[in-house]
Coordinates of C-alpha atoms in Angstrom, one line a residue:
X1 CA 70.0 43.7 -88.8
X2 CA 68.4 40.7 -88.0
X3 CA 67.9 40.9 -84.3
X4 CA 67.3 44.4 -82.8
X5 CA 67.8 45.2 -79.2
X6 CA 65.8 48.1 -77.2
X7 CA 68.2 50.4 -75.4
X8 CA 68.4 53.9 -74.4
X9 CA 69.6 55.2 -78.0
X10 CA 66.5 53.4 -79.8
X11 CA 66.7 50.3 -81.6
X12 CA 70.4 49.2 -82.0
X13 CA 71.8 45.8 -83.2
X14 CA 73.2 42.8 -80.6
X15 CA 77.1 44.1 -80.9
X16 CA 76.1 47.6 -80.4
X17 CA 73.8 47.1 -77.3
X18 CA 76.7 45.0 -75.9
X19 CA 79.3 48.1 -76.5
X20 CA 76.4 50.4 -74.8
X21 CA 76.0 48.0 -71.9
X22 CA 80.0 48.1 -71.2
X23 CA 80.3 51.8 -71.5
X24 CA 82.3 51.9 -74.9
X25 CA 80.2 54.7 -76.6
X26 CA 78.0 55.8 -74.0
X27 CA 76.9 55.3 -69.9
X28 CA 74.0 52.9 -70.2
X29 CA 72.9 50.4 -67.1
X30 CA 73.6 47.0 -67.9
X31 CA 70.3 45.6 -68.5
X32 CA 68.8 47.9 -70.9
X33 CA 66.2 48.5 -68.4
X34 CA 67.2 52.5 -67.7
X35 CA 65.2 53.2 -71.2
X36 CA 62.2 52.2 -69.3
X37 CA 61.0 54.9 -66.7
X38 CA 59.6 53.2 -63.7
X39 CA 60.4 49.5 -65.0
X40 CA 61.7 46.7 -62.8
X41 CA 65.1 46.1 -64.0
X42 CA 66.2 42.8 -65.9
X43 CA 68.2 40.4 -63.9
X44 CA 71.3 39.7 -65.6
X45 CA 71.5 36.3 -67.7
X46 CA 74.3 33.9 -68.4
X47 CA 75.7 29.8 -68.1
X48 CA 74.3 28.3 -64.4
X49 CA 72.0 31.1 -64.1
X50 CA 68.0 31.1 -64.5
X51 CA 66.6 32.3 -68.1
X52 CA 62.8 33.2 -68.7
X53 CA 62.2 34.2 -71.9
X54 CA 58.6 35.6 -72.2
X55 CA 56.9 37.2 -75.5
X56 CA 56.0 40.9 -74.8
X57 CA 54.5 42.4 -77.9
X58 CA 53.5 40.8 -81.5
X59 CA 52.7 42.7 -84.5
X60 CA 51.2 41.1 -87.1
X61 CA 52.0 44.1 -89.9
X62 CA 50.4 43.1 -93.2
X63 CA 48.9 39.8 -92.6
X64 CA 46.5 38.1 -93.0
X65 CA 46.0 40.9 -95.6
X66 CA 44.0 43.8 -96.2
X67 CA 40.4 44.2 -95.1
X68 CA 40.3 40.7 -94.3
X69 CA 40.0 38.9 -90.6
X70 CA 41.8 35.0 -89.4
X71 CA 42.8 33.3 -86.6
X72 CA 46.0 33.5 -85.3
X73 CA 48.2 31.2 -84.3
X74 CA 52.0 32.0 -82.8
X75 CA 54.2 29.0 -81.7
X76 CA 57.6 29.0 -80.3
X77 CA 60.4 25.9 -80.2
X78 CA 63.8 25.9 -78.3
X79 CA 66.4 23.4 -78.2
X80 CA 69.8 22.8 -76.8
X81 CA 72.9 23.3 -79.5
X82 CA 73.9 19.8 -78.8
X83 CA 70.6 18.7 -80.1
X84 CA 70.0 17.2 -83.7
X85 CA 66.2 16.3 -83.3
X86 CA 63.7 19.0 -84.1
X87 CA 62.5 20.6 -81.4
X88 CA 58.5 20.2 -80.3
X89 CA 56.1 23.3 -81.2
X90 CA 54.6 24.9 -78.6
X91 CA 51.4 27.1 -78.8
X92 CA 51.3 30.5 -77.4
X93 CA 48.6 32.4 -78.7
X94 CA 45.2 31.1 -79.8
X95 CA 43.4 34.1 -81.1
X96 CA 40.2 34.2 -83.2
X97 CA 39.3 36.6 -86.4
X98 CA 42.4 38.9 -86.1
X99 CA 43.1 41.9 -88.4
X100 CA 46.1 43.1 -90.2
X101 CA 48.1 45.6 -88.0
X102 CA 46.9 43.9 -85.3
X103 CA 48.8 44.5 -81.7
X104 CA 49.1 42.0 -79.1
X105 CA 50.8 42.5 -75.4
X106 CA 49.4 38.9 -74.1
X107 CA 47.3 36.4 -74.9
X108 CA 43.4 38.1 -74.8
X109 CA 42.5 35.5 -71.8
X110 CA 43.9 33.3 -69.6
X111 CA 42.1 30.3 -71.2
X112 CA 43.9 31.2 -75.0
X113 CA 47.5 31.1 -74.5
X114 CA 50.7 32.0 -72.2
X115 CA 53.6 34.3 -73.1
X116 CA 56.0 31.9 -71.6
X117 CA 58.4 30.3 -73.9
X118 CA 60.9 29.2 -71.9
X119 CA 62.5 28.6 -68.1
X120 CA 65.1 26.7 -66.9
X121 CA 66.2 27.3 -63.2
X122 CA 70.0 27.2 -64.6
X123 CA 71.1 27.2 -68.2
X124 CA 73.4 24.5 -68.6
X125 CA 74.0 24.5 -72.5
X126 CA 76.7 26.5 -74.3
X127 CA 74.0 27.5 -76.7
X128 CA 70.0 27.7 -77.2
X129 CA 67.9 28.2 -80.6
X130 CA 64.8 29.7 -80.6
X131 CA 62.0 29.7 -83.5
X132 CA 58.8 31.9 -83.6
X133 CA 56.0 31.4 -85.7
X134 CA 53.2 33.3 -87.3
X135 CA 50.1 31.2 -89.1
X136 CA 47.0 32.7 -90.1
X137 CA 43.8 30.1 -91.0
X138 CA 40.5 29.6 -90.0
X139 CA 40.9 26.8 -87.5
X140 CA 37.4 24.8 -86.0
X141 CA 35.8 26.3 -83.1
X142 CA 36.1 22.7 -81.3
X143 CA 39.8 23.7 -81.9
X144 CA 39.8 26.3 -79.5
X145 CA 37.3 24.5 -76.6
X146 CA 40.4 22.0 -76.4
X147 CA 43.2 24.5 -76.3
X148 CA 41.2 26.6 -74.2
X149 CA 40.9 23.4 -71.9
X150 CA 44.1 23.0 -72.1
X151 CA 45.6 25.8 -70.7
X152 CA 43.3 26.0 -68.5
X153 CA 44.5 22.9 -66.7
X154 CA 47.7 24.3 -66.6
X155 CA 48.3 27.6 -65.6
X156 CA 51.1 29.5 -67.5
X157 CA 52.9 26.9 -69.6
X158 CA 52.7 26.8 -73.4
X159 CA 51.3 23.3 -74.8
X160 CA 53.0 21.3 -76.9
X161 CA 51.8 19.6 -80.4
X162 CA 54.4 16.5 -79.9
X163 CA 52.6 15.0 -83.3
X164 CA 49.5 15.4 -85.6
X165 CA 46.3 14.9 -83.5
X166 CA 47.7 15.2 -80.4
X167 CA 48.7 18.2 -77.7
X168 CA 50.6 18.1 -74.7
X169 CA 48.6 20.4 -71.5
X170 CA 51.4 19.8 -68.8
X171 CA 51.8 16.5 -68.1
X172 CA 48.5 15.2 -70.2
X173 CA 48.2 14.3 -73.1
X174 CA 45.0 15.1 -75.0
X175 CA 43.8 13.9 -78.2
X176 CA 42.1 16.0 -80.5
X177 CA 38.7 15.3 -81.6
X178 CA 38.7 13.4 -85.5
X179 CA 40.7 15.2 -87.9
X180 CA 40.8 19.1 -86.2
X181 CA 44.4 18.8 -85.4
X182 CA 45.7 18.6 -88.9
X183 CA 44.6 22.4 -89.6
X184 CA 46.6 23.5 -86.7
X185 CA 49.5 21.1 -87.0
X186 CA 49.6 21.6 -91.2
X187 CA 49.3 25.7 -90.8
X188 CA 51.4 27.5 -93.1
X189 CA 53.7 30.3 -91.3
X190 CA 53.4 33.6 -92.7
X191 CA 56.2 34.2 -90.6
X192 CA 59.1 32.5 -88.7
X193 CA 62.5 33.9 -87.2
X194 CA 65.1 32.1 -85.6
X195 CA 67.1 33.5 -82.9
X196 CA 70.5 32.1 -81.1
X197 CA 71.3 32.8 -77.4
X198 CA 75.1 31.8 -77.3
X199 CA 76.2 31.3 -73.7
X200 CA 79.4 29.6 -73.9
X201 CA 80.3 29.4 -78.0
X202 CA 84.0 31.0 -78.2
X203 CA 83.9 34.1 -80.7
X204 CA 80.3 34.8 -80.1
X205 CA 78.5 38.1 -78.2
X206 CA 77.0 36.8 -75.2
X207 CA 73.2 37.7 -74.9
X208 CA 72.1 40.2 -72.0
X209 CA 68.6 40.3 -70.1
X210 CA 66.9 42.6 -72.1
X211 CA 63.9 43.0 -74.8
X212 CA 64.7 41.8 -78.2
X213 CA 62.9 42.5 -81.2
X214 CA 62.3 39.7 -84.1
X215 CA 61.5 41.1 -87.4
X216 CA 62.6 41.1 -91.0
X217 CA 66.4 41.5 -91.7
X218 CA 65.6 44.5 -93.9
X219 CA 63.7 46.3 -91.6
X220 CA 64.3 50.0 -91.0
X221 CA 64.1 50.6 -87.3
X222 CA 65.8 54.7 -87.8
X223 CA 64.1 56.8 -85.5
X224 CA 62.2 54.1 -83.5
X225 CA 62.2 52.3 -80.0
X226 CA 60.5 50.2 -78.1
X227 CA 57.1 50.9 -75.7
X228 CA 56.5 48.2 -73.1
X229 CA 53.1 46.9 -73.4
X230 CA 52.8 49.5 -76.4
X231 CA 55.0 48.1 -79.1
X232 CA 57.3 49.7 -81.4
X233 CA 56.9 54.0 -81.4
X234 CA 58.2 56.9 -82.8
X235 CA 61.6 58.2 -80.7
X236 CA 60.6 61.8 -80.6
X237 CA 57.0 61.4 -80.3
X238 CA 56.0 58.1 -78.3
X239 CA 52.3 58.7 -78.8
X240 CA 53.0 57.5 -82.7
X241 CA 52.6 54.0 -83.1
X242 CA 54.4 51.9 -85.7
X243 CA 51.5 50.9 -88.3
X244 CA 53.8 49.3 -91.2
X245 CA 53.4 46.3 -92.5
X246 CA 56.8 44.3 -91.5
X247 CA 55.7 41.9 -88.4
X248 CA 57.7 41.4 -85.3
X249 CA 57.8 40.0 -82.0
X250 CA 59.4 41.3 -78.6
X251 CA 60.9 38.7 -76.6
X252 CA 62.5 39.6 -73.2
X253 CA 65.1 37.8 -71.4
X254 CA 65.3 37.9 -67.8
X255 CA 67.6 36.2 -65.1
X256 CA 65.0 36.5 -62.1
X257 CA 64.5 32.7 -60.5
X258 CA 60.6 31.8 -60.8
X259 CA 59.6 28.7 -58.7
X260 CA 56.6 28.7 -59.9
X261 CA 57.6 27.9 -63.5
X262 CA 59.9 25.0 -62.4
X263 CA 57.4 22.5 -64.1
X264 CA 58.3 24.2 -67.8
X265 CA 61.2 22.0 -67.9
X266 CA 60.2 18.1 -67.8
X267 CA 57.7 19.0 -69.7
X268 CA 59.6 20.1 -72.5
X269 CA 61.2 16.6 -71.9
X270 CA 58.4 15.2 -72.4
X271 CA 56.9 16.4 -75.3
X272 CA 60.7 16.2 -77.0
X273 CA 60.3 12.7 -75.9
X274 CA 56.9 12.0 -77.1
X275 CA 57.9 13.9 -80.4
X276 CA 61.1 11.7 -80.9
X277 CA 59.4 8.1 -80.2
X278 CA 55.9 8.4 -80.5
X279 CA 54.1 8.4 -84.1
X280 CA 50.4 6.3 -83.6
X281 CA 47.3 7.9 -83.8
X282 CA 46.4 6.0 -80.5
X283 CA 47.4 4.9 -77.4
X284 CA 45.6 4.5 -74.2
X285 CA 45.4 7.3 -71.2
X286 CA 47.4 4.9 -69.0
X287 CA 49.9 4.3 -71.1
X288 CA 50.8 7.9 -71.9
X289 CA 50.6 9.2 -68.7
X290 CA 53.8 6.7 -67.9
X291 CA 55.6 7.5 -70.8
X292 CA 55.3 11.1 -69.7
X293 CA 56.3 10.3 -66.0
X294 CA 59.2 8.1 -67.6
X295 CA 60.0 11.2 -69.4
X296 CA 60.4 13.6 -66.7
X297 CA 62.3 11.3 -64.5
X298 CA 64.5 10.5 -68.1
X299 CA 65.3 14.0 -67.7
X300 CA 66.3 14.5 -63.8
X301 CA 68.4 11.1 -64.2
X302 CA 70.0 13.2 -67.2
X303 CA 71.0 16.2 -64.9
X304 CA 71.8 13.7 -61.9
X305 CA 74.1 11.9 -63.9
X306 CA 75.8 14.9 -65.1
X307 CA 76.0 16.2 -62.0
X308 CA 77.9 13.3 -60.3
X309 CA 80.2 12.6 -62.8
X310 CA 81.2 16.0 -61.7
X311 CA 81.7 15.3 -57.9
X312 CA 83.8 12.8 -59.0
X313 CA 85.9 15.0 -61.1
X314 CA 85.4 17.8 -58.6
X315 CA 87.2 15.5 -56.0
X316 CA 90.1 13.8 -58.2
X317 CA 91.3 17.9 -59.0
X318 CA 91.3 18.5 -55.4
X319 CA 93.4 15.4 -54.6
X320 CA 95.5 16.4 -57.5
X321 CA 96.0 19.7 -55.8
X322 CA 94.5 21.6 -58.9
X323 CA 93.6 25.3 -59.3
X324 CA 90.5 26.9 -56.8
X325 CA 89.1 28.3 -60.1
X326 CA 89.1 25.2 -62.7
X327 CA 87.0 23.7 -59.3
X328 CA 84.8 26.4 -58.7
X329 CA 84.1 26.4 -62.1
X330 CA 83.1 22.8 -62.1
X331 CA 80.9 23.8 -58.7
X332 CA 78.8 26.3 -60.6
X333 CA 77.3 23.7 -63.5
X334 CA 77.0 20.7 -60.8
X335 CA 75.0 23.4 -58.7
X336 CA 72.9 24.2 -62.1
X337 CA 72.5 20.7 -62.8
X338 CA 71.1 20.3 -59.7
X339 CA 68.6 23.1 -59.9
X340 CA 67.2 21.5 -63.3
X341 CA 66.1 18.4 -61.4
X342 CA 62.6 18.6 -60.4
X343 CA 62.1 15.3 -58.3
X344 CA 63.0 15.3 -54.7
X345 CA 64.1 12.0 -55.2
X346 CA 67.3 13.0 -57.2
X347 CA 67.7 16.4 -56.3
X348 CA 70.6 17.1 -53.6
X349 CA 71.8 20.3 -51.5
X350 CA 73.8 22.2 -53.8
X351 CA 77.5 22.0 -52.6
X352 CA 76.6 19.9 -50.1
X353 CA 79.2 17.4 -48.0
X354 CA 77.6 15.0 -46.1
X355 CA 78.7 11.4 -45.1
X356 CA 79.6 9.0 -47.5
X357 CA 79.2 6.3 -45.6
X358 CA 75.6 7.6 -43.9
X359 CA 74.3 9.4 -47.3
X360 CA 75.3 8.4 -50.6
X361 CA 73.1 10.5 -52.0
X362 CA 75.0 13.4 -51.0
X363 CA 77.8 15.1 -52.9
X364 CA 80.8 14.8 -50.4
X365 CA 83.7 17.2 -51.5
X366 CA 86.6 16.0 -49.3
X367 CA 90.9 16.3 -49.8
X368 CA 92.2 13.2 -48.9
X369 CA 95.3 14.2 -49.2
X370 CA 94.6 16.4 -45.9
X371 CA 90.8 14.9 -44.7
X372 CA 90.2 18.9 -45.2
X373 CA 86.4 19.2 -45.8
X374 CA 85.4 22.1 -47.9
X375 CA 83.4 23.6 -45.3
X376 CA 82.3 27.7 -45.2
X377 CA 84.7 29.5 -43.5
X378 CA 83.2 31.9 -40.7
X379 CA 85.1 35.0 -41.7
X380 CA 83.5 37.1 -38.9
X381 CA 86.1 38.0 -36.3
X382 CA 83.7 38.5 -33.0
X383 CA 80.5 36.8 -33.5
X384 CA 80.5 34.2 -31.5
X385 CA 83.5 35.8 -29.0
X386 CA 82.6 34.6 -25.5
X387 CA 79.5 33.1 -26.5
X388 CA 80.1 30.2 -24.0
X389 CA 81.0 30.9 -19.9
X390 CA 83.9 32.3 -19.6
X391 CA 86.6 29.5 -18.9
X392 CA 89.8 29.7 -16.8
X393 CA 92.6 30.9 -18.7
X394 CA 94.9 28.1 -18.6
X395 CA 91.4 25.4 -20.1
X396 CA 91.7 28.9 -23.0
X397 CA 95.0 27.7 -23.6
X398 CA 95.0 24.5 -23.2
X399 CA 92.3 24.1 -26.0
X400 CA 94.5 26.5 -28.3
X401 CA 96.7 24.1 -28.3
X402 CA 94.5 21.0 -29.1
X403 CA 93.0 23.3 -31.8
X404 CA 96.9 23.7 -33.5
X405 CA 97.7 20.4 -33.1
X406 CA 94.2 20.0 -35.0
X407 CA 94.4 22.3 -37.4
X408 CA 95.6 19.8 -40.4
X409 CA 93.1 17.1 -39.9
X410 CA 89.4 17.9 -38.6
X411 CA 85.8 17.4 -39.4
X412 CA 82.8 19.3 -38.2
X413 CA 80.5 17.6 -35.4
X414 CA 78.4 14.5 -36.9
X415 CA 75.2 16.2 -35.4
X416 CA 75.7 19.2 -36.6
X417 CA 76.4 17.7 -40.5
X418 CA 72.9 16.1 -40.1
X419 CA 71.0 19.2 -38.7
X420 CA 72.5 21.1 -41.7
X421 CA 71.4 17.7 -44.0
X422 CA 67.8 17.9 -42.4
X423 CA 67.7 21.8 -43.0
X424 CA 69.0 21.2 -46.5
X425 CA 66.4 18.3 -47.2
X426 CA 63.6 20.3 -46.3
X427 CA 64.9 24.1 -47.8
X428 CA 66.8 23.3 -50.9
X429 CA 66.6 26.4 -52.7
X430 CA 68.0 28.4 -49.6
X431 CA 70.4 31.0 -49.2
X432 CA 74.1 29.7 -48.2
X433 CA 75.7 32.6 -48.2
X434 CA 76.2 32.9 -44.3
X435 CA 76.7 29.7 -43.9
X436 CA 79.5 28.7 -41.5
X437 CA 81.8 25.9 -39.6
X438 CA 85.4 26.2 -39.7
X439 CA 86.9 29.2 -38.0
X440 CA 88.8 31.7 -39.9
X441 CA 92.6 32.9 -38.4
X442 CA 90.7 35.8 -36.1
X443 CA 89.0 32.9 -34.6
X444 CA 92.0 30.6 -34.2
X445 CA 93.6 33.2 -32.4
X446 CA 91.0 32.9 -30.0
X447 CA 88.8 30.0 -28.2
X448 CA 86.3 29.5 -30.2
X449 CA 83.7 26.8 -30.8
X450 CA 84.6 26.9 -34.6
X451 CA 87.7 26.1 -33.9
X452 CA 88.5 22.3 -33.9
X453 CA 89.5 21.9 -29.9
X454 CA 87.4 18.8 -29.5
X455 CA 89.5 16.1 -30.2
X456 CA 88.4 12.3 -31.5
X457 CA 91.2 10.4 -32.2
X458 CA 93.3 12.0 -34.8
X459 CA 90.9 14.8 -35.9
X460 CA 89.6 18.0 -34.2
X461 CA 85.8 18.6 -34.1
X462 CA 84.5 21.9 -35.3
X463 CA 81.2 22.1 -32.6
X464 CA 79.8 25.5 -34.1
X465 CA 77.8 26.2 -37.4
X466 CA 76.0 29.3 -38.8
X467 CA 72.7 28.6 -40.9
X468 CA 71.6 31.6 -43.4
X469 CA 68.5 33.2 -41.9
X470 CA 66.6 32.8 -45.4
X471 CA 62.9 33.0 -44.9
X472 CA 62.1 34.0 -48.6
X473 CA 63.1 30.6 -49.5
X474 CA 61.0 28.8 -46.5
X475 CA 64.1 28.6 -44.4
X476 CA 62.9 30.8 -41.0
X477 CA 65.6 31.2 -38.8
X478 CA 63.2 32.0 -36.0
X479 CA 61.1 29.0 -36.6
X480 CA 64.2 26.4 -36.6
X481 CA 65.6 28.0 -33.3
X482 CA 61.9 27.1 -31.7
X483 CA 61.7 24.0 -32.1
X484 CA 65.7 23.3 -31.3
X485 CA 64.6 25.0 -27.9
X486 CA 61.7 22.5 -27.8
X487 CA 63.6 19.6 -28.8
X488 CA 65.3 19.9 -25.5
X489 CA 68.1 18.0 -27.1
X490 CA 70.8 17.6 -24.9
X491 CA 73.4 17.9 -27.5
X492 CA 72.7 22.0 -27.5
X493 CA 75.3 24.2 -25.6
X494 CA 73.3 27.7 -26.6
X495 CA 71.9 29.4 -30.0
X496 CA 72.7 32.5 -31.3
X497 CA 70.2 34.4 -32.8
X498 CA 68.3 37.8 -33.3
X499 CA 70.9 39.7 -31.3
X500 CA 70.6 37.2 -28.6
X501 CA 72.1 33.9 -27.0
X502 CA 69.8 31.3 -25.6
X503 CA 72.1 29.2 -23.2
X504 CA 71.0 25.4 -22.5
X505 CA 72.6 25.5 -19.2
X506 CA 69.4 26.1 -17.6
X507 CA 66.9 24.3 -19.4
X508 CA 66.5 21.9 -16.9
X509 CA 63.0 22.5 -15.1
X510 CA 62.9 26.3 -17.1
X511 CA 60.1 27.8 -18.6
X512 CA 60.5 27.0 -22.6
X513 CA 59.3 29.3 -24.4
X514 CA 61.8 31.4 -27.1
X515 CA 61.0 35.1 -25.0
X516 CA 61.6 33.2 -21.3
X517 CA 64.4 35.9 -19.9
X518 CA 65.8 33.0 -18.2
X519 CA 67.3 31.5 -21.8
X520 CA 69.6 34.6 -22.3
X521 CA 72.4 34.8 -20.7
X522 CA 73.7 38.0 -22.3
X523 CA 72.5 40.6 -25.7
X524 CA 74.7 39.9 -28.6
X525 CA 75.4 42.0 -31.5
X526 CA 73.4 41.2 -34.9
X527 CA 76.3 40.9 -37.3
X528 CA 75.3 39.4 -40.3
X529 CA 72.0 36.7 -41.4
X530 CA 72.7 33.9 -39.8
X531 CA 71.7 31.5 -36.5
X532 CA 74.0 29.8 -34.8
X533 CA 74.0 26.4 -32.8
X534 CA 76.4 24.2 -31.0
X535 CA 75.0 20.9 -31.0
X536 CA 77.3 18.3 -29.9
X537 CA 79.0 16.0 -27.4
X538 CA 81.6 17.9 -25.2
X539 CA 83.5 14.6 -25.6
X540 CA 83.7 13.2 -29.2
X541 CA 81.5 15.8 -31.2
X542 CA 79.4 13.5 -32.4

């Protein structure tokens, strides 16, 4: 039983926590957490989605033997399955005269270690391996003023030990003082397990978001489970703590999205770079710091590669007429190749679909078999009903018509493609999911500024579009519709938002501000998150 997983029935194997998790032998919640009274629950895991795994209990069982005291030293190492180069050692723990049976939650302080291992804001490989080691020695004290340094200057990533002398704080490089790296480089594990998280291998269990435990494959875990921030206990009496002398290590695995740990990744890129390239004892400051800038970038260009090669493909399938689920498929790992890329430089809106011709930077995901965009269709049937002033019946009509006529070829408004561009650019990690241009069928049955009425040569021009009201993510719904007022832009017809419609029909010589009673020309409904503005030419849609 190699790798043990904490559920509500103990400590079962991988297979059996999967058969508890879909109900086969008994009703468990999905993510394990339900053993846990009070707990926040796991978020599940899986391919495109985040992964932190984070160490949360080590035993150290019978080492470094009895009645005697070391330093400890725990490193981790994760690599892709497509990789053949060794992965870089990071440090975790850093602890000084530690004791046989000794427990651990954490590091003891910040300035000694992190329980990070690993974060990636999407996992994009079919398969990950993980390594964790145990080393006991007595290691300098100058030893631990450098580590301590080290993690000091960065916060809660592990450092790296790309090669002998050297570590790896973020994205500096520091060189250990004469020979004091070759104890901690050279330590001998008194133990090491190896764990596989396979995502997308046919024929193997796919891993949940839950605490896994890492010990010996003979160990007995009958009649034991699994204490957060206590370690393993006794099932019927959780006051008992496990005192044998088999180590272990808890690792959880957690699909929650952590901004602040987007820095983990290019700098595992760079110490696998430094690792793979770099062997002299010396090199100057300057020089290192490019290599690890090069690296970093190396790594987005990676993703950004990846990830157009895709559009392309993502646009010959939809000429080609293919299946909506072979492409959304392909949509999920361009948008998690995009979410790995950590300079703004590279990074684009996930399913975006600007302008080619204005932005090439932007993915553009067109049919040009119909000059269909693959815009978010505004599903909700009254949202916007009679949002303008009411029109005679027979202009209703009329632009019915134009929007039929329309219907196969259309494009939404050039100025509304570059607001949602600007709001993109400066809010990439927003919420989408009440975005909206094109009109649903309840809406074409109706006038409707979603609809495409405005006609510019051969295409209609959708004039509408719904922005997710998303202020968790930066994106304030509120604060954009301010400053549109402001703008004074001539282009806006109204803006709905917060259960109200702020008309631009009398802006002219009005008071500005968002609560003037004058803006609102009638209370709406608050259907769903989402602001709405028509921002373009009555004539072209431009």
């Amino acid at each position: 039983m190699p790798v043990l997983m904490a559920s509500e029935r103990g400590l079962v194997s991988q297979k059996q926590f999967s058969e508890l998790a879909e109900g086969k032998t008994q009703r468990l919640k999905r993510n394990a957490s339900a053993s846990f009274r009070g707990a926040t629950e796991f978020t599940p895991i899986g391919l495109n989605k985040p992964l932190t795994i984070r160490i949360a209990h080590v035993y150290t069982g019978r080492f470094p033997g009895k009645n005697s005291r070391n330093d400890f030293l725990l490193t981790s190492a994760i690599k892709a399955y497509s990789v053949f180069n060794a992965a870089p050692r990071a440090i975790n723990f850093l602890t000084a005269d530690v004791p046989h049976h000794h427990s651990m939650t954490a590091p003891a302080a910040v300035d000694k270690g992190t329980s990070l291992v690993f974060y990636t804001p999407a996992v994009t490989d079919a398969s990950l391996t993980l390594t964790l080691e145990m080393g006991f020695d007595r290691f300098p004290r100058e030893l631990f003023k450098e580590i301590s340094n080290g993690f000091q200057s960065i916060g809660q990533l592990p450092i790296f030990m790309p090669w002998s002398g050297f570590i790896l704080a973020g994205a500096q490089l520091v060189r250990l003082i004469g020979d004091i790296g070759e104890r901690l480089f050279e330590s001998r594990a008194e133990f090491s397990r190896t764990e596989t998280l396979d995502f997308a291998l046919p024929g193997f269990d796919r891993p949940e978001a839950a605490f896994r435990i890492l010990t010996s494959p003979g160990f007995d875990a009958s009649g034991l489970t699994f204490s957060p921030r206590r370690g393993l206990v006794a099932r019927n009496d959780e006051s008992k703590l496990y005192d044998g002398d088999e180590p272990y290590v808890v690792v959880s695995l957690d699909g929650a999205k952590e901004t602040q740990l987007e820095q983990f990744t290019p700098t595992l890129a760079s110490a696998e770079l430094l690792q793979r390239f770099f062997g002299a004892e010396r090199k100057s400051s300057a020089a290192i710091d490019a290599i690890v800038e090069a690296a970093k970038l190396a790594n987005d260009i990676k993703f950004r590669r990846e990830a157009d090669q895709l559009a392309r493909e993502i646009e010959r399938l939809k000429a080609d007429g293919a299946e909506q689920s072979e492409i959304d498929k392909l949509l999920a790992r361009h948008d998690a190749l995009i979410e790995n890329i950590s300079s703004v430089e590279l990074k684009v809106p996930k399913k975006a679909g600007a302008d080619r011709s204005k932005r090439q930077s932007r993915l553009m995901r067109l049919n040009p078999s119909s000059s269909i965009e693959d815009e978010p269709v505004v599903d909700d049937p009254d949202h916007d009903a009679e949002a303008d002033r009411p029109p005679d019946p027979s202009a209703v009509e009329s632009r019915k018509r134009k929007a039929e006529k329309a219907s196969e070829k259309w494009r939404v408004a050039d100025s509304l493609r570059a607001l949602r561009v600007q709001i993109d650019e400066q809010f990439p990690n927003r919420n989408r999911e009440s975005d909206g241009t094109i009109g649903d069928a309840a809406h074409a049955s109706r006038d409707s500024d979603h609809n495409p009425h405005i006609i510019d040569g051969d295409f209609g021009v959708v004039t509408a579009i719904d922005i997710t009201h998303d202020p968790a993510n930066g994106c304030d719904a509120g604060a954009i519709v301010d400053k549109l007022i402001a703008s004074r832009d001539p282009r806006i017809k109204y803006i709905i938002y917060n259960r109200q419609i702020i008309s631009s029909y009398e802006w002219k010589g009005a008071d500005l501000s968002p609560s003037a009673p004058s803006f609102i020309s009638r209370v709406w409904p608050f259907h769903s998150p989402w602001f709405e503005v028509w921002r373009a030419r009555r004539e072209r849609g431009s």
